[in-house]
Short mmCIF file of C-alpha atoms in Angstrom, two decimals:
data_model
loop_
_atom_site.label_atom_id
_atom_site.label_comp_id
_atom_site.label_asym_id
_atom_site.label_seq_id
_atom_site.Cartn_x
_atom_site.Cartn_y
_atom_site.Cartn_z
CA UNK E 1 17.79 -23.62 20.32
CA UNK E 2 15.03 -22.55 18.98
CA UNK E 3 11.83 -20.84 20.99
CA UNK E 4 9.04 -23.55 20.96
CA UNK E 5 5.34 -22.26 20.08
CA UNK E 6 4.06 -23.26 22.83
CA UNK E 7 6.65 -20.87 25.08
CA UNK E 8 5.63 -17.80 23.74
CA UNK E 9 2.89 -17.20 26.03
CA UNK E 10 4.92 -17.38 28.77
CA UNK E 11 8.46 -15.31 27.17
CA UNK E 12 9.53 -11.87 29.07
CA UNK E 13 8.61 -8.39 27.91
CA UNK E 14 12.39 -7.89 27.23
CA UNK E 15 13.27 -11.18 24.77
CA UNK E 16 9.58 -11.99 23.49
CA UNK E 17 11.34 -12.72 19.80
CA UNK E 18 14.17 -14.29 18.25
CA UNK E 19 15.60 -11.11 17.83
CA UNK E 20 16.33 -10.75 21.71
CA UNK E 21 17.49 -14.59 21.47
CA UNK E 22 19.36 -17.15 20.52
CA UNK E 23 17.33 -18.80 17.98
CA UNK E 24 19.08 -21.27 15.25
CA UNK E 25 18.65 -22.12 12.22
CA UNK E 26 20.24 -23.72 9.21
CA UNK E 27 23.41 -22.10 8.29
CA UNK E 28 23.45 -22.25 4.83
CA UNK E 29 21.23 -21.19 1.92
CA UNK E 30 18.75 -24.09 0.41
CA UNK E 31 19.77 -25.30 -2.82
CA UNK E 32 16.02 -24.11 -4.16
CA UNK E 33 13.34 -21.55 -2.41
CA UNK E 34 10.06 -23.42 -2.91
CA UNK E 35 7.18 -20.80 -1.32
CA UNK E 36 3.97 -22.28 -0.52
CA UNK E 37 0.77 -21.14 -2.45
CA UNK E 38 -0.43 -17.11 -1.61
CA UNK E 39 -3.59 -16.85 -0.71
CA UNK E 40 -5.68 -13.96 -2.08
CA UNK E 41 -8.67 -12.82 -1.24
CA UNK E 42 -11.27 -11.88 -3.85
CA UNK E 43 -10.87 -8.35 -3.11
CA UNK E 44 -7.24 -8.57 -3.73
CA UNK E 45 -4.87 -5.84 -5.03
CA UNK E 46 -7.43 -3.93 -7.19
CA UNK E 47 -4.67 -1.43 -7.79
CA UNK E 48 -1.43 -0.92 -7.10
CA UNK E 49 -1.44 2.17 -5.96
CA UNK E 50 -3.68 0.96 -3.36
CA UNK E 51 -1.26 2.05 0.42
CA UNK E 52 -0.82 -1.72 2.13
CA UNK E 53 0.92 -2.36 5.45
CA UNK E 54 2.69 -5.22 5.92
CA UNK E 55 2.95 -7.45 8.74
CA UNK E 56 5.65 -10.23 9.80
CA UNK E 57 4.10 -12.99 11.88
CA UNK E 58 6.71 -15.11 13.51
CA UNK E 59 7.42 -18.50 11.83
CA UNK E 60 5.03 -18.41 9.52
CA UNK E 61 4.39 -15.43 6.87
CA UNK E 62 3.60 -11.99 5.88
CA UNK E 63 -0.08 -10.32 6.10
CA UNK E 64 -0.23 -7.90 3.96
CA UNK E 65 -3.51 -5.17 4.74
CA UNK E 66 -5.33 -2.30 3.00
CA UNK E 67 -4.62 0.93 4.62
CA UNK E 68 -7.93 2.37 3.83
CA UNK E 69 -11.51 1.56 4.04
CA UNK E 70 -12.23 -1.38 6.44
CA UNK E 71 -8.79 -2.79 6.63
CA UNK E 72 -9.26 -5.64 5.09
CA UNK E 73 -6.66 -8.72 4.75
CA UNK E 74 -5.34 -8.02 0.91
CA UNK E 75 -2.82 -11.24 0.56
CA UNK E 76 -0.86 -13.64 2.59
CA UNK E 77 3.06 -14.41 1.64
CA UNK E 78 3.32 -17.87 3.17
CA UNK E 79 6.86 -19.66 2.72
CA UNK E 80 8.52 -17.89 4.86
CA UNK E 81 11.09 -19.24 7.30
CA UNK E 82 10.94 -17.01 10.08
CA UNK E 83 10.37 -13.35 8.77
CA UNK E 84 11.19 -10.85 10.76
CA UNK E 85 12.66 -7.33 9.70
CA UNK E 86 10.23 -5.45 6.75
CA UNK E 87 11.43 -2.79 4.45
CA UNK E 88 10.02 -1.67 1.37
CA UNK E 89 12.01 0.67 -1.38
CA UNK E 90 10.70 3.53 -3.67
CA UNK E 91 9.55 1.21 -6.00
CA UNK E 92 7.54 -0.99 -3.74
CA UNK E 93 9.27 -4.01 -3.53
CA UNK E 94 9.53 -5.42 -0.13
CA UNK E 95 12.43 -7.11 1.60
CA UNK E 96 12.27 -9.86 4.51
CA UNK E 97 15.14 -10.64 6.59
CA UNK E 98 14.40 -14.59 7.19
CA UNK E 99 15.96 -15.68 10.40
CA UNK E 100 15.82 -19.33 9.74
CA UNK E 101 16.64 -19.15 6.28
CA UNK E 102 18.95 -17.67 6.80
CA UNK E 103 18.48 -14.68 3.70
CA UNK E 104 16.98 -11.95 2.70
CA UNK E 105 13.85 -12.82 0.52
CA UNK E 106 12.44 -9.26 -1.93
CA UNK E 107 9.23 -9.50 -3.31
CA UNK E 108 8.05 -6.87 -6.73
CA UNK E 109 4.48 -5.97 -6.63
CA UNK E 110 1.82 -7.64 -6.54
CA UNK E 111 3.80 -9.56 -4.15
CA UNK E 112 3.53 -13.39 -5.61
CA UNK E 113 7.05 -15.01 -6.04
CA UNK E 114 9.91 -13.96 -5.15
CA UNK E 115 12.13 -11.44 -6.94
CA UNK E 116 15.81 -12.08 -5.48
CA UNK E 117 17.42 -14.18 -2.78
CA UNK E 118 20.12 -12.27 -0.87
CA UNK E 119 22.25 -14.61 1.25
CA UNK E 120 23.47 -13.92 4.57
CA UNK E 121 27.11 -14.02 5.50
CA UNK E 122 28.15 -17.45 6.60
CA UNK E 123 27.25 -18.51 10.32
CA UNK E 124 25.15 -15.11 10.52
CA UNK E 125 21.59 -15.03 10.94
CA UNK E 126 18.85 -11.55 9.63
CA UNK E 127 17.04 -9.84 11.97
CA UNK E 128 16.95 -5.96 10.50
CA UNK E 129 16.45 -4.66 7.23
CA UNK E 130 16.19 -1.16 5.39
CA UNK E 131 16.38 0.62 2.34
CA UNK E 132 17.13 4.35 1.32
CA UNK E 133 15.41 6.44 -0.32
CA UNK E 134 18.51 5.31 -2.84
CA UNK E 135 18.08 1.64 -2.42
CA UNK E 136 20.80 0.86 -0.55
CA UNK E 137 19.94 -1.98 1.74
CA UNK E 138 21.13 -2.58 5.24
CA UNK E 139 20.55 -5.42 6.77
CA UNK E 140 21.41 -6.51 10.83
CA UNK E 141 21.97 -9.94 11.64
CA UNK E 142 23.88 -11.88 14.51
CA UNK E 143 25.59 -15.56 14.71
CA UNK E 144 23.82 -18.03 17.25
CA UNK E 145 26.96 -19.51 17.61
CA UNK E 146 29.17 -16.11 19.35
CA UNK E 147 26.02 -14.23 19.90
CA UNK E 148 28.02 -11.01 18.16
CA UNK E 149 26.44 -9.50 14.78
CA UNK E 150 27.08 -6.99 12.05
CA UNK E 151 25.84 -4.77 9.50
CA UNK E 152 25.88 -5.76 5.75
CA UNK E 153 25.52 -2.80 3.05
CA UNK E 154 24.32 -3.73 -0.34
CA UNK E 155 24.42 -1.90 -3.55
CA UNK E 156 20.58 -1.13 -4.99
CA UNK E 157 19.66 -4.36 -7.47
CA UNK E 158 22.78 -6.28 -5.85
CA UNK E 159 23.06 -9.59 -3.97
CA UNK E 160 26.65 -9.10 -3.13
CA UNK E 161 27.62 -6.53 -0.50
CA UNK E 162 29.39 -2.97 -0.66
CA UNK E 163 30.32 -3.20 3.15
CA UNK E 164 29.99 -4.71 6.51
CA UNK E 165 30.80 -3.30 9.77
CA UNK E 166 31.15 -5.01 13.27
CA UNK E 167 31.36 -3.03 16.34
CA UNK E 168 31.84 -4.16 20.25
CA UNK E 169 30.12 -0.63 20.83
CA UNK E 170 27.06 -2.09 19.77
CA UNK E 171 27.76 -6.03 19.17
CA UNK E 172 23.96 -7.31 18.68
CA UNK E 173 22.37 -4.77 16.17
CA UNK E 174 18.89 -5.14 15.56
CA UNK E 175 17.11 -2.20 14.19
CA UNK E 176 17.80 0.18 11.52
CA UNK E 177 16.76 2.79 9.78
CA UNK E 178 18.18 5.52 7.24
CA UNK E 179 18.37 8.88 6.51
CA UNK E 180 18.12 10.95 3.53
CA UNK E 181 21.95 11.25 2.98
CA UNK E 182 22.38 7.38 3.73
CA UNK E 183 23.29 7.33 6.67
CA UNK E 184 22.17 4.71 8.88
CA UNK E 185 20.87 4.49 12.65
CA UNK E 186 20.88 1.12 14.69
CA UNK E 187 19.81 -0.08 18.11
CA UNK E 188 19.75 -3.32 19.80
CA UNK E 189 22.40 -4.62 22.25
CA UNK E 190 23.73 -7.83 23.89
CA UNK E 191 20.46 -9.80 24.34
CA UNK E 192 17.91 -10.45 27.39
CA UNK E 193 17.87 -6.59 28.24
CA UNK E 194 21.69 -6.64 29.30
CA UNK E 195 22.77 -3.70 27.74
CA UNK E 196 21.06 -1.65 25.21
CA UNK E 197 23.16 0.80 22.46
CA UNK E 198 22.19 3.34 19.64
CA UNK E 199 24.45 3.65 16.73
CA UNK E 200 25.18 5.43 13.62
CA UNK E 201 27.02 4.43 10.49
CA UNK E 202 27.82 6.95 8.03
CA UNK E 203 28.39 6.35 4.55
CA UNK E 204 26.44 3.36 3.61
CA UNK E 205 28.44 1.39 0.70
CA UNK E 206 31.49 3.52 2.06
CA UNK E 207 31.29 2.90 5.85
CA UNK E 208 34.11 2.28 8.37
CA UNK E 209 32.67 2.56 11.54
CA UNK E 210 29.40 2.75 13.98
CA UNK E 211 30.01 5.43 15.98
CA UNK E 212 27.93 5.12 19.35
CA UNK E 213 25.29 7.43 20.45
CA UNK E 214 24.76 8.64 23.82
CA UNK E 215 20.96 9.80 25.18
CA UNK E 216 20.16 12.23 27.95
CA UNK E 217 17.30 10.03 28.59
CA UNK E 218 17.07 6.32 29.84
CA UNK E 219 16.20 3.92 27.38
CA UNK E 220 15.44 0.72 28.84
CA UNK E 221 14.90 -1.77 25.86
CA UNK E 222 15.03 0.51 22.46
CA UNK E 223 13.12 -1.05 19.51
CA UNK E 224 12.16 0.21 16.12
CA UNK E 225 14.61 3.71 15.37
CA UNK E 226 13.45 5.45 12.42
CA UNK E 227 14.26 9.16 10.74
CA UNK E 228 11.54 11.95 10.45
CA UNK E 229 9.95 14.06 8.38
CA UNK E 230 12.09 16.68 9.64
CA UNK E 231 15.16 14.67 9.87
CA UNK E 232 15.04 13.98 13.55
CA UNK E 233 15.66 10.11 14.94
CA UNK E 234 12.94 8.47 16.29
CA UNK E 235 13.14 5.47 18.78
CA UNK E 236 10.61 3.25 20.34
CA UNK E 237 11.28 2.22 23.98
CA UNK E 238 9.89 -1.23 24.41
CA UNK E 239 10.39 -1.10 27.74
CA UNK E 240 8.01 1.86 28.71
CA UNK E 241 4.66 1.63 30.15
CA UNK E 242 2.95 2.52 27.73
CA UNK E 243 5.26 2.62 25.20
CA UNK E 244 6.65 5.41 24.26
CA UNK E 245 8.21 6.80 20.54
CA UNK E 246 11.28 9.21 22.05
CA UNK E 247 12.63 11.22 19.42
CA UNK E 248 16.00 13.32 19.00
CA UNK E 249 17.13 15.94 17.06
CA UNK E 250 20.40 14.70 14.76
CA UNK E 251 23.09 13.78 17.38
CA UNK E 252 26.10 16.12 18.10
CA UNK E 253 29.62 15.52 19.50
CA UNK E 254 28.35 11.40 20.19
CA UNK E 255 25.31 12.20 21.58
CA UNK E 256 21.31 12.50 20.82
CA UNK E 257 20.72 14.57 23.78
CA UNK E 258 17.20 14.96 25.42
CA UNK E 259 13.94 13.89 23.57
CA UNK E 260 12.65 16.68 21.61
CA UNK E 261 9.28 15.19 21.33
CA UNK E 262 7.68 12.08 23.22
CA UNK E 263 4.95 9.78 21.37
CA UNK E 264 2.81 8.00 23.61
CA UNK E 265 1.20 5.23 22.43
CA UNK E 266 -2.12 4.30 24.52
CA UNK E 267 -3.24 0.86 24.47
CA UNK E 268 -0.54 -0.46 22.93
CA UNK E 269 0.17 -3.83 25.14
CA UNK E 270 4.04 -4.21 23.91
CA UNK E 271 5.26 -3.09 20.78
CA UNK E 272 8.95 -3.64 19.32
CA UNK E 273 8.77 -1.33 16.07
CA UNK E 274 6.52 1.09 14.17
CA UNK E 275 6.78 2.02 10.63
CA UNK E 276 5.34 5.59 9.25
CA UNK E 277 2.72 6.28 6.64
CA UNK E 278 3.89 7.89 3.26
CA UNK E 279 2.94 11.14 4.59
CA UNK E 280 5.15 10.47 8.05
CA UNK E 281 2.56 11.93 10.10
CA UNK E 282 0.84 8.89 10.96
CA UNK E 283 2.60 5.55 12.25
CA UNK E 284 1.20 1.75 12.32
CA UNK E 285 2.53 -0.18 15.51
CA UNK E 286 1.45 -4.17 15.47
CA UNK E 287 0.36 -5.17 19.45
CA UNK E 288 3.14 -7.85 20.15
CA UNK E 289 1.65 -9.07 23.35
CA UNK E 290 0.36 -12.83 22.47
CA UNK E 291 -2.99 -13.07 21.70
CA UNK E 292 -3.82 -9.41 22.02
CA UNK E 293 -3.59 -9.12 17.42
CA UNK E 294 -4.20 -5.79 16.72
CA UNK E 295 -2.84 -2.98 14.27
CA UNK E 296 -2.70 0.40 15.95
CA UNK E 297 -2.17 3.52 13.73
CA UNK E 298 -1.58 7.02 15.77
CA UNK E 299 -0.77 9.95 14.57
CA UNK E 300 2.96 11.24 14.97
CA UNK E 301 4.13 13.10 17.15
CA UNK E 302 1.07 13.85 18.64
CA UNK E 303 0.23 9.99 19.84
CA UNK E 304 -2.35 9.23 21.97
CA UNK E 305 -4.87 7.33 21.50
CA UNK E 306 -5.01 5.24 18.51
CA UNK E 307 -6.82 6.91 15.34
CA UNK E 308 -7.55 3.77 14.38
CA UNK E 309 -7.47 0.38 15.28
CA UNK E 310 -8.43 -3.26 13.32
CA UNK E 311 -7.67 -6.96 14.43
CA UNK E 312 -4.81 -8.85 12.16
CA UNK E 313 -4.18 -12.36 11.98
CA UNK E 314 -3.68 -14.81 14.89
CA UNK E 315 -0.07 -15.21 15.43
CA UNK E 316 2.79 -13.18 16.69
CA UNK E 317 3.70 -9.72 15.05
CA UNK E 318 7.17 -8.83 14.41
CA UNK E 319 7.59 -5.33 12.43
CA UNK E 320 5.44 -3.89 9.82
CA UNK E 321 6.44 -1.97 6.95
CA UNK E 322 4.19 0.29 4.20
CA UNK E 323 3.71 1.01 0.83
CA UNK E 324 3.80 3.46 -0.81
CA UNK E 325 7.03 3.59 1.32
CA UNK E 326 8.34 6.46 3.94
CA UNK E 327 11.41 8.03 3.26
CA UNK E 328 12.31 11.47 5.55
#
């Protein structure tokens, strides 16, 4: 069933989004993709070259901001049918995992129709999505019906996949993240904070496994995992007060080990992922708690408090993404 508006004021910390539930939606792909009008403001995308960050608000759309100057809102992707999951590639383009759609929706620059559907596998729903520095894309998803999910590889430019693994290690992936030899690192679990799991698949296209990661460290509800600038993992623990960026150097022998750095980040009321500036010293984490709607940048590792701070759209913040993109 799917979680009413009007609940989310009152949803746990630990399954605040569809992601942590069972949400439905149709099963199959519509026969057309019909996305309502974008609104653009008369500031607009003077240039492309211009850094944006995106933001997923449940249900609804993507808000797409300036990095620079006062922040301002630079275009609104409306149509969507439950976005969730942001990624963009080298080139720009940014991909959607659409819960309800269910599908993966990619959008060129400047962002105004969209540039391929990518289907999701029969009786599985998106959650996750990203893309190497290579344009593979991964993308996490989970059935409504068995509550179990998978990863699907696809080749760069391709709607049909290269690979798809499964694992009862970690059976409810939800977020991903690459690094620069293509491998890929996942986190999520079971559901409603009953068991939480960090993965990694090696191989990408040519995967045959996840292979599960161990932590010396408790992490309670892990959200957004990302790779450094140095090559080191980098997970958010949702369940932290405040919460807290742990990352790890490269695991050995199964495991991550202890934290080799720990990001605070002060003020922020709940946050479930972060994405990192082109540079990768600085990271953007949306607030998640309802009606707080903020965009919090801090720098990384350091944390903190935020370096800056500006208001975003009413609604309820998924994961954010930038452009130019982050690759480690």
């Amino acid at each position: 069933m799917r979680v009413s508006a009007a609940l989310r004021p009152t949803l746990s910390m630990a399954s605040a989004l569809c992601i942590f539930s069972a949400c439905s939606g149709s099963q199959s792909l519509p026969s057309g993709v019909t996305l309502a009008p974008i609104s653009v403001p008369a500031e607009g995308l003077a240039q492309k070259s211009r850094p944006l960050v995106f933001v997923s608000i449940m249900y609804s759309q993507i808000d797409v901001y300036q990095q620079t100057g006062m922040n301002k809102l630079a275009k609104t992707i409306k149509g969507q049918e439950n976005p969730q999951g942001l990624a963009v590639d080298s080139a720009g383009d940014l991909f959607v995992a659409n819960t309800y759609g269910p599908y993966v929706s990619e959008y060129a620059p400047p962002y105004k129709k969209v540039a391929a559907i990518i289907p999701a596998a029969t009786g599985q729903e998106p959650v996750g999505v990203a893309v190497s520095k290579d344009g593979i894309l991964a993308v996490t998803s989970y059935s409504t019906a068995s509550g179990l999910g998978n990863v699907t590889f696809y080749p760069k430019g391709s709607t049909a996949a290269c690979a798809t693994i499964a694992s009862d290690d970690l059976p409810r992936p939800v977020f991903d993240g690459f690094d620069l030899k293509d491998n890929l690192y996942v986190d999520g679990g079971p559901g409603f904070g009953s068991g939480v799991a960090v993965g990694r698949i090696k191989g990408a296209c040519k995967a045959k496994k996840l292979e599960l990661l161990m932590t010396a460290n408790s992490l309670s509800a892990p959200g957004g995992i990302k790779v450094d600038r140095t090559g080191d993992i980098a997970i958010m623990n949702q369940g932290s007060s405040p919460v807290t960026i742990y990352t790890y150097n490269p695991p050995k022998k199964h495991s991550l080990g202890k934290p080799v750095s720990t990001t605070q980040l002060d003020g922020l009321e709940y946050g479930l992922s972060f994405a990192f500036t082109a540079s990768g010293d600085q990271l953007y984490a949306a607030d998640s708690y309802f009606g707080v709607d903020m965009m919090r940048e801090y720098a990384y590792p350091g944390g903190g408090q935020a370096t800056n701070q500006f208001s975003i759209q009413g609604g309820y913040p998924v994961d954010q993404a930038t452009a130019p993109a982050f690759f480690p």
